[in-house]
mmCIF file of C-alpha atoms in Angstrom:
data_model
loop_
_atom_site.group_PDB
_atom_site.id
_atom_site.type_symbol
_atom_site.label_atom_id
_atom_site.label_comp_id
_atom_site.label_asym_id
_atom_site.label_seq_id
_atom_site.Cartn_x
_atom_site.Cartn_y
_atom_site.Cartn_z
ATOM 1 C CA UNK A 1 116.180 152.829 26.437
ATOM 2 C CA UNK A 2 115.775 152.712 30.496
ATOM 3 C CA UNK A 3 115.989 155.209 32.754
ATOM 4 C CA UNK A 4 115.912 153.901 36.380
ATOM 5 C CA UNK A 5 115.075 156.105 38.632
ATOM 6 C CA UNK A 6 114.280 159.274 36.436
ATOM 7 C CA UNK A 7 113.945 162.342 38.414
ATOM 8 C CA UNK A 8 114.917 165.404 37.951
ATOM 9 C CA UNK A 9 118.018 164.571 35.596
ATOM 10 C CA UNK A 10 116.029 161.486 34.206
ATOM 11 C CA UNK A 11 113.444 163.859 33.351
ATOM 12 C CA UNK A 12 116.034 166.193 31.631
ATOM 13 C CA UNK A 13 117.688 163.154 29.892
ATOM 14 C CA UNK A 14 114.414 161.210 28.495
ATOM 15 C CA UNK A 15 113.029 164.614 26.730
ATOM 16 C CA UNK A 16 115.704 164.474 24.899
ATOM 17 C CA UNK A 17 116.329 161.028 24.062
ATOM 18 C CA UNK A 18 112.742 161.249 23.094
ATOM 19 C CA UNK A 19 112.865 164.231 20.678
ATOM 20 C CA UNK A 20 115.914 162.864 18.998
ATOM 21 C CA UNK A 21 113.220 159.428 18.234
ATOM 22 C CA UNK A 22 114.293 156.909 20.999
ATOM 23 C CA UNK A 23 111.869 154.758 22.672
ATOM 24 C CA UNK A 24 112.066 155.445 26.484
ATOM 25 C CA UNK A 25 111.006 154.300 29.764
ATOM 26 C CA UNK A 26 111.218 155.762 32.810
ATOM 27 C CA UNK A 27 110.986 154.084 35.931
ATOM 28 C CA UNK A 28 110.036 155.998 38.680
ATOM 29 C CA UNK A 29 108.443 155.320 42.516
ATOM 30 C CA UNK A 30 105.433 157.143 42.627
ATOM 31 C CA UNK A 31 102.158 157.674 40.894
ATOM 32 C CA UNK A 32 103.003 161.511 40.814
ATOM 33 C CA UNK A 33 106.422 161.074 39.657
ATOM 34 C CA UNK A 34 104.928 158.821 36.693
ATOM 35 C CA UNK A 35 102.424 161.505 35.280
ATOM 36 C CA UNK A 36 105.118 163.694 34.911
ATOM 37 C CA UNK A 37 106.520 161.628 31.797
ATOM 38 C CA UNK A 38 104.394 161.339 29.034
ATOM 39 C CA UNK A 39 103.833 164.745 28.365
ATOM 40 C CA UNK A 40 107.794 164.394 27.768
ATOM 41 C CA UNK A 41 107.390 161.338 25.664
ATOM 42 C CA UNK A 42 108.582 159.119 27.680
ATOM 43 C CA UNK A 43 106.431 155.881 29.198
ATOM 44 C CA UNK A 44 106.132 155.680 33.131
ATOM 45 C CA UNK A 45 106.441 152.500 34.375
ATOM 46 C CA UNK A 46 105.774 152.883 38.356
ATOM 47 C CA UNK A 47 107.738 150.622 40.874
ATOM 48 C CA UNK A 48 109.030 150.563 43.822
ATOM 49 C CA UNK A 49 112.537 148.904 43.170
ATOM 50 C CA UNK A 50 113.419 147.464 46.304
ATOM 51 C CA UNK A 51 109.822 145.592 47.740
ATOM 52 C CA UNK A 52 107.559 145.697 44.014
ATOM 53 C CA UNK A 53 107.932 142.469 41.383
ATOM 54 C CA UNK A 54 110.413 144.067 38.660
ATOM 55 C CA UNK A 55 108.993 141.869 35.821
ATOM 56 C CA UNK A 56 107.624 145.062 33.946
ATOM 57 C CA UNK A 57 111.331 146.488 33.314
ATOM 58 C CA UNK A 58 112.242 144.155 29.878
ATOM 59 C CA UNK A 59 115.952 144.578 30.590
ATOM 60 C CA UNK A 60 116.839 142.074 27.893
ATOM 61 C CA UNK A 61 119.090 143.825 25.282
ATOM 62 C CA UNK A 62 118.490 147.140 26.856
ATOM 63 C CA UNK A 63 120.590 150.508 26.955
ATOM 64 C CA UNK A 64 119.798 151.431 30.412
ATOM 65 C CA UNK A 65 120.287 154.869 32.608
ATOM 66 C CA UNK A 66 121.020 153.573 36.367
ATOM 67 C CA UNK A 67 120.422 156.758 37.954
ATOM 68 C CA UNK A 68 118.261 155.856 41.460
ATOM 69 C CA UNK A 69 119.791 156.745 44.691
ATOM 70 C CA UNK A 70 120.532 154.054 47.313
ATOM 71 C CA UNK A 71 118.665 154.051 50.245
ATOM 72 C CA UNK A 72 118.826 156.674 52.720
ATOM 73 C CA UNK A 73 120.501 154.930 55.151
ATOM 74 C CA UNK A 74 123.407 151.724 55.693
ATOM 75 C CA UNK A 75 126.391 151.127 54.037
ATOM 76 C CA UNK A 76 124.938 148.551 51.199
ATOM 77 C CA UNK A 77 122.553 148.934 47.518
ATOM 78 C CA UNK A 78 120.409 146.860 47.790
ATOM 79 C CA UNK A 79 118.440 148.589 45.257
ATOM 80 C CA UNK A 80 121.655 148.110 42.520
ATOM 81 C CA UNK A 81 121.725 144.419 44.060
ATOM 82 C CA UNK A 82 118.098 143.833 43.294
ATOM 83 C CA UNK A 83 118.669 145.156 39.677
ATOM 84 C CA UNK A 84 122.044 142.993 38.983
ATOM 85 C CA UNK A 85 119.437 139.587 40.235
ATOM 86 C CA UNK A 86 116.229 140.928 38.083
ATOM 87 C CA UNK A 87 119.088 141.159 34.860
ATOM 88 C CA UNK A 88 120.002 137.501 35.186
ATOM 89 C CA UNK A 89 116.384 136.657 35.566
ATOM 90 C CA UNK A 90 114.910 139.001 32.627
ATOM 91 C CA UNK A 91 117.802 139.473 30.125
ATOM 92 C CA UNK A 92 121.063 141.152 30.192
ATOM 93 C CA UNK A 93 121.050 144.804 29.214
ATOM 94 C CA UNK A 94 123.383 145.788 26.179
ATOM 95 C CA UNK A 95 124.667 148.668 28.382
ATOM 96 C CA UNK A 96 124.633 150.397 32.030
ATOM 97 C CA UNK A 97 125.833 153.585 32.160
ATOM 98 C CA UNK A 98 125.568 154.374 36.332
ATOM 99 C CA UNK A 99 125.454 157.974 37.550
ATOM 100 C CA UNK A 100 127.253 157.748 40.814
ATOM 101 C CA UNK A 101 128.856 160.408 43.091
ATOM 102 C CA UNK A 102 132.678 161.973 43.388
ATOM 103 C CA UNK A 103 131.817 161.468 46.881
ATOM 104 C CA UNK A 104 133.585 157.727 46.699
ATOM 105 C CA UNK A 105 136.887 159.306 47.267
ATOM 106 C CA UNK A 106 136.204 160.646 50.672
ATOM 107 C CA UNK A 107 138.271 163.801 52.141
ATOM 108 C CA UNK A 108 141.424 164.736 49.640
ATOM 109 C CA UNK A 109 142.959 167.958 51.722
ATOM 110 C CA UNK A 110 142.030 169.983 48.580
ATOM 111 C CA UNK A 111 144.166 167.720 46.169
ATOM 112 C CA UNK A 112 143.952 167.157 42.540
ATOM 113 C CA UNK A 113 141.464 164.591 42.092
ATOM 114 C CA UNK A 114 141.259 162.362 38.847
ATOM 115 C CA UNK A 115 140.046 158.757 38.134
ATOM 116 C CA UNK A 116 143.246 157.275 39.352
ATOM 117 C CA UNK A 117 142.576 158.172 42.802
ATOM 118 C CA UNK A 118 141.870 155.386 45.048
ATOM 119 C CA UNK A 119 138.608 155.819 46.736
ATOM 120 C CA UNK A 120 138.187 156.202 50.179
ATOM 121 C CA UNK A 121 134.817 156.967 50.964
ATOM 122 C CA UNK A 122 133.787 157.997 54.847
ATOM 123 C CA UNK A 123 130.565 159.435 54.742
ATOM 124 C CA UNK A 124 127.706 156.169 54.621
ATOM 125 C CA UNK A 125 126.132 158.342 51.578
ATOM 126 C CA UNK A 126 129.588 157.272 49.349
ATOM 127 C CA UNK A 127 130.140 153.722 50.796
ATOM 128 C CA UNK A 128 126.414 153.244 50.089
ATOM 129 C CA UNK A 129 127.476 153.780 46.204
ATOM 130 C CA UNK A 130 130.819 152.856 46.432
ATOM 131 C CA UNK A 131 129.239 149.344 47.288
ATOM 132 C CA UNK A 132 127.157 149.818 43.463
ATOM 133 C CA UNK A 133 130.084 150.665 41.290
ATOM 134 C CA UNK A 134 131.912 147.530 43.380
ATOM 135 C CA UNK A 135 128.631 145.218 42.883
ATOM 136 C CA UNK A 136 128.237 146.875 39.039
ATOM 137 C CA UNK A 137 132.080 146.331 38.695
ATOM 138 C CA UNK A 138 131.780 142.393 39.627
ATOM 139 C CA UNK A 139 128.385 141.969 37.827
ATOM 140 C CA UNK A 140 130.167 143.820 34.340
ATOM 141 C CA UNK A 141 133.491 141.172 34.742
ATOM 142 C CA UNK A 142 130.988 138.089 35.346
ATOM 143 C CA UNK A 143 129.372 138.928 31.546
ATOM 144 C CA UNK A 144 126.684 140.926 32.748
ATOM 145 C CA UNK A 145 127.092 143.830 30.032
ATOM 146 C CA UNK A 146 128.990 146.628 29.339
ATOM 147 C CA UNK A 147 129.429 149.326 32.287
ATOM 148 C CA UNK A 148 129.973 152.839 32.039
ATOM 149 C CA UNK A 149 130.725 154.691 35.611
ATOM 150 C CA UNK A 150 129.912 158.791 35.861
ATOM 151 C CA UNK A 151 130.728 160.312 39.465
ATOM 152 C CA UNK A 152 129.305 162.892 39.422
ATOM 153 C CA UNK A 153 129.862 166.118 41.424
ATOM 154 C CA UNK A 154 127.464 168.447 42.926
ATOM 155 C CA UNK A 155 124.640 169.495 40.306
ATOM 156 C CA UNK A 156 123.032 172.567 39.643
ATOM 157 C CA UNK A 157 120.583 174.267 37.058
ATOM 158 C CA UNK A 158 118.930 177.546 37.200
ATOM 159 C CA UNK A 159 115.649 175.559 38.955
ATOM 160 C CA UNK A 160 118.473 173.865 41.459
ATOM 161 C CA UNK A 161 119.809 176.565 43.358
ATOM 162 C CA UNK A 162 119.925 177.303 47.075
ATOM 163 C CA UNK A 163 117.949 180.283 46.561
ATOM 164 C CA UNK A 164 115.624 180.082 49.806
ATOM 165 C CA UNK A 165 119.055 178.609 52.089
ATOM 166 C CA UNK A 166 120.215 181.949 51.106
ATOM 167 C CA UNK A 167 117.490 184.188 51.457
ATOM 168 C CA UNK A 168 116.823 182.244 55.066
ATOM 169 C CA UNK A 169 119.872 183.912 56.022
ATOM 170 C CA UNK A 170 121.266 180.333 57.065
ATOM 171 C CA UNK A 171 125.247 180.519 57.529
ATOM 172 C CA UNK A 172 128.145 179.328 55.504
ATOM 173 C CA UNK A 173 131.814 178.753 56.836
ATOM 174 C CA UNK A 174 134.513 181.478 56.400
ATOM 175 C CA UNK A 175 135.982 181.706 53.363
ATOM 176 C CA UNK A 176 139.443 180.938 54.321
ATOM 177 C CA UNK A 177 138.454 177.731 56.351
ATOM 178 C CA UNK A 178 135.655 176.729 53.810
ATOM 179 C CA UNK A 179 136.532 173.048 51.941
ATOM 180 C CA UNK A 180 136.841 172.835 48.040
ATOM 181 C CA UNK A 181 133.859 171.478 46.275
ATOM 182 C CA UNK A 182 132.754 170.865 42.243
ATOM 183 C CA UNK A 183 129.886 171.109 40.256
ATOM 184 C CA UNK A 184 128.155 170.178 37.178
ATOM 185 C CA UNK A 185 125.756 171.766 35.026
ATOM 186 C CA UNK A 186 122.482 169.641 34.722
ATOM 187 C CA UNK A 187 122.184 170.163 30.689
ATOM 188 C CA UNK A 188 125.662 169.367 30.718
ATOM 189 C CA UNK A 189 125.561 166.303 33.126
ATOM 190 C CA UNK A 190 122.591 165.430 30.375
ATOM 191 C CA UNK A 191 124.757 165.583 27.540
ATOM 192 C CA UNK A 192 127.514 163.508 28.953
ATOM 193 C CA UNK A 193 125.300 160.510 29.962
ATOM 194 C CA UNK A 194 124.458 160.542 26.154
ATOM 195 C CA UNK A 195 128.151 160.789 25.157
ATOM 196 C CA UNK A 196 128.669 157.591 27.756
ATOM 197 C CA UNK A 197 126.068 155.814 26.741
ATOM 198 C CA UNK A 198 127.003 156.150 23.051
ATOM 199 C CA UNK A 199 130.904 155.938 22.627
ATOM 200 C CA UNK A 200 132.398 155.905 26.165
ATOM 201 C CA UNK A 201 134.452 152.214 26.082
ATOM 202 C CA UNK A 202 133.439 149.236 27.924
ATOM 203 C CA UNK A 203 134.418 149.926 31.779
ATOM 204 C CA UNK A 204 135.400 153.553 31.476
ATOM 205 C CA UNK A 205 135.053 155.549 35.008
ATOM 206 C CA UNK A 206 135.274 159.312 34.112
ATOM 207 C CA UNK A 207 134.790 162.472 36.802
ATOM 208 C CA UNK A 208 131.783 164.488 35.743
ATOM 209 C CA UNK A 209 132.455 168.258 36.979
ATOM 210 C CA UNK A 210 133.229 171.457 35.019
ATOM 211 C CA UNK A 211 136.839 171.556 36.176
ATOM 212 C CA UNK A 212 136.621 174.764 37.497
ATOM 213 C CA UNK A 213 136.206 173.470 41.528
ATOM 214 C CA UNK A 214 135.542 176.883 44.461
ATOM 215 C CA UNK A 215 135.103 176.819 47.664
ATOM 216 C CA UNK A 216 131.727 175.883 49.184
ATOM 217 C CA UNK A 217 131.119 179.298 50.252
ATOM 218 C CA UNK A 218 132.470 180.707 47.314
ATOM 219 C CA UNK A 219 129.566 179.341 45.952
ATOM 220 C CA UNK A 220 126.834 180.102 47.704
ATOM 221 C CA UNK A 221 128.380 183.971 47.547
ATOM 222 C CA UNK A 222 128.202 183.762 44.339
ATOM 223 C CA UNK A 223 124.932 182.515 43.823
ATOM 224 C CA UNK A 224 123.753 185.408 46.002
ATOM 225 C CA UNK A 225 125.282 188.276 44.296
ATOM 226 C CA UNK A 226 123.833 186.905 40.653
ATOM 227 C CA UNK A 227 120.628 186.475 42.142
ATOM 228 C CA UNK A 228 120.689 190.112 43.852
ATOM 229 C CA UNK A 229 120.334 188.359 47.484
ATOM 230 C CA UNK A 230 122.235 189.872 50.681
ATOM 231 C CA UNK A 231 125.455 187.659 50.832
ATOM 232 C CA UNK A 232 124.943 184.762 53.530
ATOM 233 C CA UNK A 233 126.434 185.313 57.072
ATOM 234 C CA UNK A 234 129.876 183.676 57.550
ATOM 235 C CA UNK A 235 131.422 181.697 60.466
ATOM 236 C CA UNK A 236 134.244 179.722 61.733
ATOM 237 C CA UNK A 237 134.146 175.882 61.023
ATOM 238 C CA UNK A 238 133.949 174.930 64.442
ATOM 239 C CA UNK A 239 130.999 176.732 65.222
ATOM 240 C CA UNK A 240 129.151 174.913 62.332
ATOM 241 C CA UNK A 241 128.195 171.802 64.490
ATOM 242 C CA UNK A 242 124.625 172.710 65.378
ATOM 243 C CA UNK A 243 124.264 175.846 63.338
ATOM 244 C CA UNK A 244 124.125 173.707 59.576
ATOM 245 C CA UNK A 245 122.326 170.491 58.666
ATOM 246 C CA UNK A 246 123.715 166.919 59.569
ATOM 247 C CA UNK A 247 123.898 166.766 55.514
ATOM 248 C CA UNK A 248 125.848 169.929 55.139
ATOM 249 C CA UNK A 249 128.385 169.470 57.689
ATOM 250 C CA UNK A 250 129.465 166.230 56.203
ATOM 251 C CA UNK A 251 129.901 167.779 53.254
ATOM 252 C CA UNK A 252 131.462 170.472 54.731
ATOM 253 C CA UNK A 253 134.335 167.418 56.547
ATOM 254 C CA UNK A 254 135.960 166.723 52.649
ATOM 255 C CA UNK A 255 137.719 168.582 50.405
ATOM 256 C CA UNK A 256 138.548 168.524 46.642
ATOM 257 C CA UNK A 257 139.281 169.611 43.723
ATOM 258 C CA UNK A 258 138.442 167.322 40.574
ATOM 259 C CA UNK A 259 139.750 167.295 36.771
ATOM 260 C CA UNK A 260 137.464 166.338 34.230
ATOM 261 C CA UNK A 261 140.652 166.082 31.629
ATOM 262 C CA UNK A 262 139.672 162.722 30.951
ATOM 263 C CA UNK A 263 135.584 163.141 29.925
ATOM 264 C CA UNK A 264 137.175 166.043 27.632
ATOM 265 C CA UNK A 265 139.688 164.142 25.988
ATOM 266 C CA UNK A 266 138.254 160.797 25.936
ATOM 267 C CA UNK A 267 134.997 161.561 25.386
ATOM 268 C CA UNK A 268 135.194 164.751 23.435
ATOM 269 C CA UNK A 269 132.344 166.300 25.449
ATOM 270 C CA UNK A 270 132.169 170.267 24.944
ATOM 271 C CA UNK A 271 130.317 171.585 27.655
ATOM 272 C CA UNK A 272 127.725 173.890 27.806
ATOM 273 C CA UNK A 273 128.665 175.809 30.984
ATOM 274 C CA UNK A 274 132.374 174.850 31.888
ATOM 275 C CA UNK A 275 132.695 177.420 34.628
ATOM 276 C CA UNK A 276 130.039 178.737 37.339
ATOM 277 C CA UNK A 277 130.091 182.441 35.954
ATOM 278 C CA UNK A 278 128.780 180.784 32.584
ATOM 279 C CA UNK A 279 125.587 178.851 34.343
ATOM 280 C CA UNK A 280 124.638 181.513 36.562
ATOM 281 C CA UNK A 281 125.110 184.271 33.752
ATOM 282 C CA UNK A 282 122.317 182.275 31.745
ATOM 283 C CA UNK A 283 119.873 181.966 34.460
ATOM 284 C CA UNK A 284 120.000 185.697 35.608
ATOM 285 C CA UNK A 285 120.217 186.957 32.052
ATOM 286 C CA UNK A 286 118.562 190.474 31.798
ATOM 287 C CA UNK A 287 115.597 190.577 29.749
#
């Protein structure tokens, strides 16, 4: 198995592919990022995917984790474009199972969101992997493998939260102006690229989120009161501009609300943490 691009999930994911007896590889960008493997089990190969020869990765026959990011800027992949060309060249994986983003379908008003929706992505960060799944999409129906598609909505573990935004006293918007958002678990998120990987069918697309969607500030009150932290200070949305980060406040610009009915049906996935209160109960546990 291949894990491109493992970070911080990819980490998560080849431990345990690698205590259950698979062979792994991780591909990562830096030197640093490499050491941290092996001690998992898992063997670093280091590349940068977009300038370095991609020789090393033996893609031929592969079951392959396609979790790096895009760039950080433009509306294109070329990183997922450079991957599709190095498969022709080196073998055709068996499978692809891509960890995108829910952020493909754009702004929804605070609709019900499932995997019939028709993306609209605004923000450059979702048309940047809106234009993967479309390039994975037209690689998968020209006989490059089988594709499995996660988007995937905001993650957290008890390691991932916006501890220091809070205790920075940086603001959030009012509660009744603040714009749904979703989340996933990280173990869970783990569990469910397994589950793709190993019985999801061939060009399944599937919402990855705990179904229980809050507001954004909801959130981040939340996350203070369970970690004993004086709640955030709260202001209108138009005052926001210039008081959050560029990356927050397009964030802040959608809205909605996701099911993950599909993933539990289809793919018979029992999560871990299916609602905030769950997650956030484990990592302040007493004792």
């Amino acid at each position: 198995m291949i894990i491109i691009g493992c970070g911080y999930i990819g980490r998560l994911l080849g431990a345990r592919l690698a205590a259950g007896g698979a062979s792994v590889t991780g591909v990562v960008r830096s030197a640093d990022s490499a050491a941290l493997l092996p001690p998992l089990g898992v063997k670093a190969l280091a590349l940068d995917l977009l300038h370095d020869p991609l020789d090393a990765i033996d893609t031929a026959g592969a079951d392959i984790y396609h979790l790096a990011p895009p760039p950080a800027a433009g509306r294109e992949d070329p990183l997922t474009a450079r991957l599709i060309d190095h498969f022709a060249a080196r073998g055709q994986p068996r499978r692809l199972v891509y960890v995108g983003t829910t952020g493909i379908y754009g702004d929804c008003g605070g609709e019900w969101v499932d995997e019939t929706r028709t993306p609209r992505p605004a923000a450059d960060r979702a048309l940047r992997r809106w234009d993967a799944e479309e390039r994975l999409r037209a690689w998968r129906a020209a006989g490059g493998a089988e594709l499995v598609i996660l988007r995937v909505a905001g993650i957290y573990a008890c390691d991932r939260l916006p501890l220091e935004r809070i205790r920075s006293g940086q603001p959030v918007v009012s509660v009744d102006e603040a714009p749904w958002s979703n989340r996933i678990h990280a173990e869970d998120l783990v569990e469910i690229c397994m589950a793709a990987m190993a019985r999801a069918p061939d060009g399944a697309v599937y919402n990855v989120c705990d179904g229980h969607p809050s507001t954004m500030t909801d959130y981040f009150l939340r996350v203070a009161e369970a970690a004993g932290l004086a709640p955030p200070p709260q202001i209108p949305l138009a005052q926001a501009p210039g008081k959050v980060s560029a990356g927050m406040l397009s964030y802040l610009r959608e809205s909605r609300r996701l099911s993950n009915r599909k993933l539990l049906e289809e793919l018979g996935v029992r999560l871990r943490y299916p609602t905030l209160a769950a997650g956030l109960a484990d990592c302040f546990a007493e004792g």
